[in-house]
mmCIF file of C-alpha atoms in Angstrom:
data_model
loop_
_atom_site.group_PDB
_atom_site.id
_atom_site.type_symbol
_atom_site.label_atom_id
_atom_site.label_comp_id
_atom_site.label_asym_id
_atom_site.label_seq_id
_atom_site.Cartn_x
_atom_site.Cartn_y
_atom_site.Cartn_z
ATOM 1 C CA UNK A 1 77.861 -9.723 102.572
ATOM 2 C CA UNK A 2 78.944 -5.896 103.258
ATOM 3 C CA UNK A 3 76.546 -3.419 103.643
ATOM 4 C CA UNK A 4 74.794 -0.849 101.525
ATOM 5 C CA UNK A 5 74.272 2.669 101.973
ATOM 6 C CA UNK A 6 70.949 2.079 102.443
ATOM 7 C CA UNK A 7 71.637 -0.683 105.058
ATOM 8 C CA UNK A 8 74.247 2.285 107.176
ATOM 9 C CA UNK A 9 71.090 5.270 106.847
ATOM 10 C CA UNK A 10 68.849 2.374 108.136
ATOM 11 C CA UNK A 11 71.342 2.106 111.416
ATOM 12 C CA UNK A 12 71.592 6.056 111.871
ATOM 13 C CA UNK A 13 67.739 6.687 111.710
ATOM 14 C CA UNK A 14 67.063 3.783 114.202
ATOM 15 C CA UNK A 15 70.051 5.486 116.138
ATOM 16 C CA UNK A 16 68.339 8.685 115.715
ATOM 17 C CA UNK A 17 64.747 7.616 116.282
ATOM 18 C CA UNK A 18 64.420 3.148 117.279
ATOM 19 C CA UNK A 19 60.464 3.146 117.145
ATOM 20 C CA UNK A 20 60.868 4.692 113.697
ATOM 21 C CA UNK A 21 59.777 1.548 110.962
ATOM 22 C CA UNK A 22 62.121 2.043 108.028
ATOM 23 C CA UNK A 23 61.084 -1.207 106.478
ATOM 24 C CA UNK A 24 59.316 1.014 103.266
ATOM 25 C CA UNK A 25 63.084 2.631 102.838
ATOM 26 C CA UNK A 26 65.150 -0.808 102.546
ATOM 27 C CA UNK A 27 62.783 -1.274 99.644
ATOM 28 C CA UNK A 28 62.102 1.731 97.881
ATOM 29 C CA UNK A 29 65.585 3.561 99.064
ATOM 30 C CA UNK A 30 67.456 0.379 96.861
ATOM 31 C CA UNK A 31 65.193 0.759 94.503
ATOM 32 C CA UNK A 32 66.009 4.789 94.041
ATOM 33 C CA UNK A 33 69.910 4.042 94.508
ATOM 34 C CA UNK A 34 70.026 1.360 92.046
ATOM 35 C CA UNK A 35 68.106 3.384 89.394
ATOM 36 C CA UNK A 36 70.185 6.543 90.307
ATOM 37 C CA UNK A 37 73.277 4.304 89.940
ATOM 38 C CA UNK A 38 71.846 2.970 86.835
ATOM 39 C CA UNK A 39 71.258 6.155 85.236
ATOM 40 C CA UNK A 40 74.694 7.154 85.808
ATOM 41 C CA UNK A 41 76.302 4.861 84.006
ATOM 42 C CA UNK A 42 74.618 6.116 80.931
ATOM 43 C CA UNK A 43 73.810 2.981 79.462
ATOM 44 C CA UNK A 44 77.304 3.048 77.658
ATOM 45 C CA UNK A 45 76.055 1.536 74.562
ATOM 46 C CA UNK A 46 73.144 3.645 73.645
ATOM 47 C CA UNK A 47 75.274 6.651 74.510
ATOM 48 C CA UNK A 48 78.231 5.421 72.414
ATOM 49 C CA UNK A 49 75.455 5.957 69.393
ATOM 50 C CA UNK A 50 74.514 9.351 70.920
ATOM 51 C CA UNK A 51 70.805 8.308 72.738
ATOM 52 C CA UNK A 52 69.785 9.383 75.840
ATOM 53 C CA UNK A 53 67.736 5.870 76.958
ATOM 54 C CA UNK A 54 64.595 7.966 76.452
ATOM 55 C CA UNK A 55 65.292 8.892 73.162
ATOM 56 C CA UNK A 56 66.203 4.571 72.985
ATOM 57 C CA UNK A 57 62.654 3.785 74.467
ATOM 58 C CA UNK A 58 61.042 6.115 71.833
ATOM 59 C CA UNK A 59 62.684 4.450 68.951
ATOM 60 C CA UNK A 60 62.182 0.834 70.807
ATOM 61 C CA UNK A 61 58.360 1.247 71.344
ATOM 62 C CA UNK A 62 57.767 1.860 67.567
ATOM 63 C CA UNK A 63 60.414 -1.037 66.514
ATOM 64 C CA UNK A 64 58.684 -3.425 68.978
ATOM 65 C CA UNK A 65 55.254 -2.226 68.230
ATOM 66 C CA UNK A 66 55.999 -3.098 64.471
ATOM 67 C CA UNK A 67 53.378 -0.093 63.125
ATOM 68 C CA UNK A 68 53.183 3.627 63.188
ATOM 69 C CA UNK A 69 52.649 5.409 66.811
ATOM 70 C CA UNK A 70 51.067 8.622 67.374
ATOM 71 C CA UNK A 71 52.570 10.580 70.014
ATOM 72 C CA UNK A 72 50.110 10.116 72.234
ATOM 73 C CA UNK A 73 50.258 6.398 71.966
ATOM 74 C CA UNK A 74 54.416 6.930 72.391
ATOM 75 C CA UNK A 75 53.955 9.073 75.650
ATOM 76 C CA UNK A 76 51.756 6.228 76.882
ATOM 77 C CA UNK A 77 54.495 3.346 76.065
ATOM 78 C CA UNK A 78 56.913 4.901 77.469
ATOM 79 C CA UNK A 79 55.689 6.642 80.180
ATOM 80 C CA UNK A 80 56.385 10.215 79.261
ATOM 81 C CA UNK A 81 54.896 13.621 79.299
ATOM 82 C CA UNK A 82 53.822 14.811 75.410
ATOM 83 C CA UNK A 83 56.213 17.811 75.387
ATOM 84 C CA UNK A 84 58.901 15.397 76.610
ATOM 85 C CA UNK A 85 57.926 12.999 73.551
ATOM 86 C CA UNK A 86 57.896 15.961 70.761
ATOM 87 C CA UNK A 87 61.220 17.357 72.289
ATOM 88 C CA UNK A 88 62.786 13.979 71.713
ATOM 89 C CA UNK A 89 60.897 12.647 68.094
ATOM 90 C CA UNK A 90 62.127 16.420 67.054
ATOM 91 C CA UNK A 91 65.886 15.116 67.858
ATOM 92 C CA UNK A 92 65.507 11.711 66.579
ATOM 93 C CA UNK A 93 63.721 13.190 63.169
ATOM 94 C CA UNK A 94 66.783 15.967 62.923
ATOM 95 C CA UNK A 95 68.820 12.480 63.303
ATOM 96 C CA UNK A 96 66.751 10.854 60.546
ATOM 97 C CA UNK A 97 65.429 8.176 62.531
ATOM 98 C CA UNK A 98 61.967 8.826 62.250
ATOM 99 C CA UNK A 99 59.652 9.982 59.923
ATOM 100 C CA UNK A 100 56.309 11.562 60.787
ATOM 101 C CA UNK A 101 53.431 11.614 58.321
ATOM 102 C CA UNK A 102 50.206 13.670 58.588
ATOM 103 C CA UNK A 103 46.719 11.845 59.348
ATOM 104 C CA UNK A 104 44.626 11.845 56.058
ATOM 105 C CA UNK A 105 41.703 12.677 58.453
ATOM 106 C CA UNK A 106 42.838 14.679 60.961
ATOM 107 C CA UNK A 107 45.710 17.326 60.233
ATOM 108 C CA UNK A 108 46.413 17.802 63.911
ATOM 109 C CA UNK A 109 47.408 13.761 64.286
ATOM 110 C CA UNK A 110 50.907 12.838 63.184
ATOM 111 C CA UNK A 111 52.128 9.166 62.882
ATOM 112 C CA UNK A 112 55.404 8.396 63.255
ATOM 113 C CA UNK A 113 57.619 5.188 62.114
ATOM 114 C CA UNK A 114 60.632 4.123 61.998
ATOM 115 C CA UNK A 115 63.099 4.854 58.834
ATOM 116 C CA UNK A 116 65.511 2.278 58.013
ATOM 117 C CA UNK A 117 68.431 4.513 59.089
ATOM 118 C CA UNK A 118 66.427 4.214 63.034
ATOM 119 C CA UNK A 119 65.160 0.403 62.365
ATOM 120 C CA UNK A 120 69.008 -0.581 61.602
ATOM 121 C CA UNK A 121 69.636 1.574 64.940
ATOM 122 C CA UNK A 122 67.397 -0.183 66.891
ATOM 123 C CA UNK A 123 68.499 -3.650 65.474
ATOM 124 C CA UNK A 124 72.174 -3.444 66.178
ATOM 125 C CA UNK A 125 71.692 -1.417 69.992
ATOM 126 C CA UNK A 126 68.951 -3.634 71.187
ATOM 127 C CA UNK A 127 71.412 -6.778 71.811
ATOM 128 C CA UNK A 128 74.432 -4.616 72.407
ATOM 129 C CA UNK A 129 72.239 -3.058 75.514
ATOM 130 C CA UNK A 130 70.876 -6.340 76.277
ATOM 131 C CA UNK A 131 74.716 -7.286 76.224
ATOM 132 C CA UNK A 132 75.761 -4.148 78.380
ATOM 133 C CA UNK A 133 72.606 -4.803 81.292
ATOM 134 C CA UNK A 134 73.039 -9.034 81.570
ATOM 135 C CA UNK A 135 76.611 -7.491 82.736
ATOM 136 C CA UNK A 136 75.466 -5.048 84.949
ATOM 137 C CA UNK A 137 73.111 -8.035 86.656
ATOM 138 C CA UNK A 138 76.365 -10.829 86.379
ATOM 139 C CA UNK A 139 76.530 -10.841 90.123
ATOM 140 C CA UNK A 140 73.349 -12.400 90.521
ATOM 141 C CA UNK A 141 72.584 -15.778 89.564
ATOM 142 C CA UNK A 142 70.096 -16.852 87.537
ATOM 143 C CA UNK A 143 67.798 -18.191 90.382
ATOM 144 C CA UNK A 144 68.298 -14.485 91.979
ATOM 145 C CA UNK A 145 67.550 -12.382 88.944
ATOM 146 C CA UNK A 146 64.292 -14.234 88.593
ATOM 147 C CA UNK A 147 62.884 -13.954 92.188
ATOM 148 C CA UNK A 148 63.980 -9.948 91.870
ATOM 149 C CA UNK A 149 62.489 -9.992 88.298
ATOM 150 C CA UNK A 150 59.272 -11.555 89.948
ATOM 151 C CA UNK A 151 58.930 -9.558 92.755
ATOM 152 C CA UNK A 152 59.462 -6.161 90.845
ATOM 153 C CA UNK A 153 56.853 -7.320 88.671
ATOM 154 C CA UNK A 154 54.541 -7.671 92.001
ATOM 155 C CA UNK A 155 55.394 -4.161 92.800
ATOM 156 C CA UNK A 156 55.182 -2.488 89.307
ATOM 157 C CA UNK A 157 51.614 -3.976 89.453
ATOM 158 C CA UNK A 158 50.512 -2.852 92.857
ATOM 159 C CA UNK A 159 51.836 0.480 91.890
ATOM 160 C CA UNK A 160 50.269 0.514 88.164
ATOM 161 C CA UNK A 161 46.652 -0.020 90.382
ATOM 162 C CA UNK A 162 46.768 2.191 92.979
ATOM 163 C CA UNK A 163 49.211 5.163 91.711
ATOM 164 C CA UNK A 164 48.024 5.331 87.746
ATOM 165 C CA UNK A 165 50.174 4.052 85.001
ATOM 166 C CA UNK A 166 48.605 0.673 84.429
ATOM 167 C CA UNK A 167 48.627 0.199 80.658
ATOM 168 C CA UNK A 168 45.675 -1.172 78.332
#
């Protein structure tokens, strides 16, 4: 197996410093470079349709969800700010993908859904992404993407607990 970048800073800060403990960086330092490598690469399918994967996980949260969100309830699924969520439903509405409708009680609520132009979106994307990601992960075998599946889940839940985040 070669090494990673992470793997040659490792070497040059023990160089630098050997009493230093850089366990925490082989962890979260791959984590960082594989989501900054990730996030390069665009997710070729959703920007072949013009998303930015935020935009995507906006549209997703309401498909999977199956009912009208409020944009607080969308900032909360997807982990985003509110002005972040109301910049993006604002580009996905002048897209016609989503609709928002005034609350009958409360005329500072909006609820937005899906139209069928952003369901039939979502519909055709999600397995072409699905598609596009099982080939980013091809290298590692099943048995391997489900012990790093597991043990990211670990994580994400010690993190949700102690940092904020956790959902419902």
């Amino acid at each position: 197996m070669t090494d990673d970048i992470v793997a040659s800073v490792v070497r040059q800060w023990q160089t630098v410093n050997p009493e230093l403990d850089t366990g925490p960086m082989e962890i979260i330092g791959r984590i960082n470079r594989c989501a900054a490598l990730l996030q390069q690469a665009e997710d070729a399918p959703l920007r072949s349709a013009g998303l930015t994967r935020a935009e995507f996980d906006l549209l997703g949260a309401v498909r999977r969800t199956d009912r009208e969100l409020t944009p607080g309830e969308l900032a909360r699924e997807t982990f985003s700010s509110g002005a972040a969520v109301t910049k993006r439903l604002r580009a996905l509405q002048d897209r016609a993908l989503v609709e928002r409708r005034g609350d009958d009680r409360d005329r500072r609520v909006a609820h937005v859904r899906l139209t069928d132009a952003g369901r039939a979106l979502v519909d055709r994307l999600l397995p072409e992404q699905l598609a596009y990601e099982r080939t980013v992960l091809a290298g590692l075998d099943r048995p391997g993407r489900d012990e790093l599946a597991s043990r990211l889940s670990e994580l994400l839940v010690q993190l949700e607990g102690r940092l904020g985040g956790a959902r419902r």
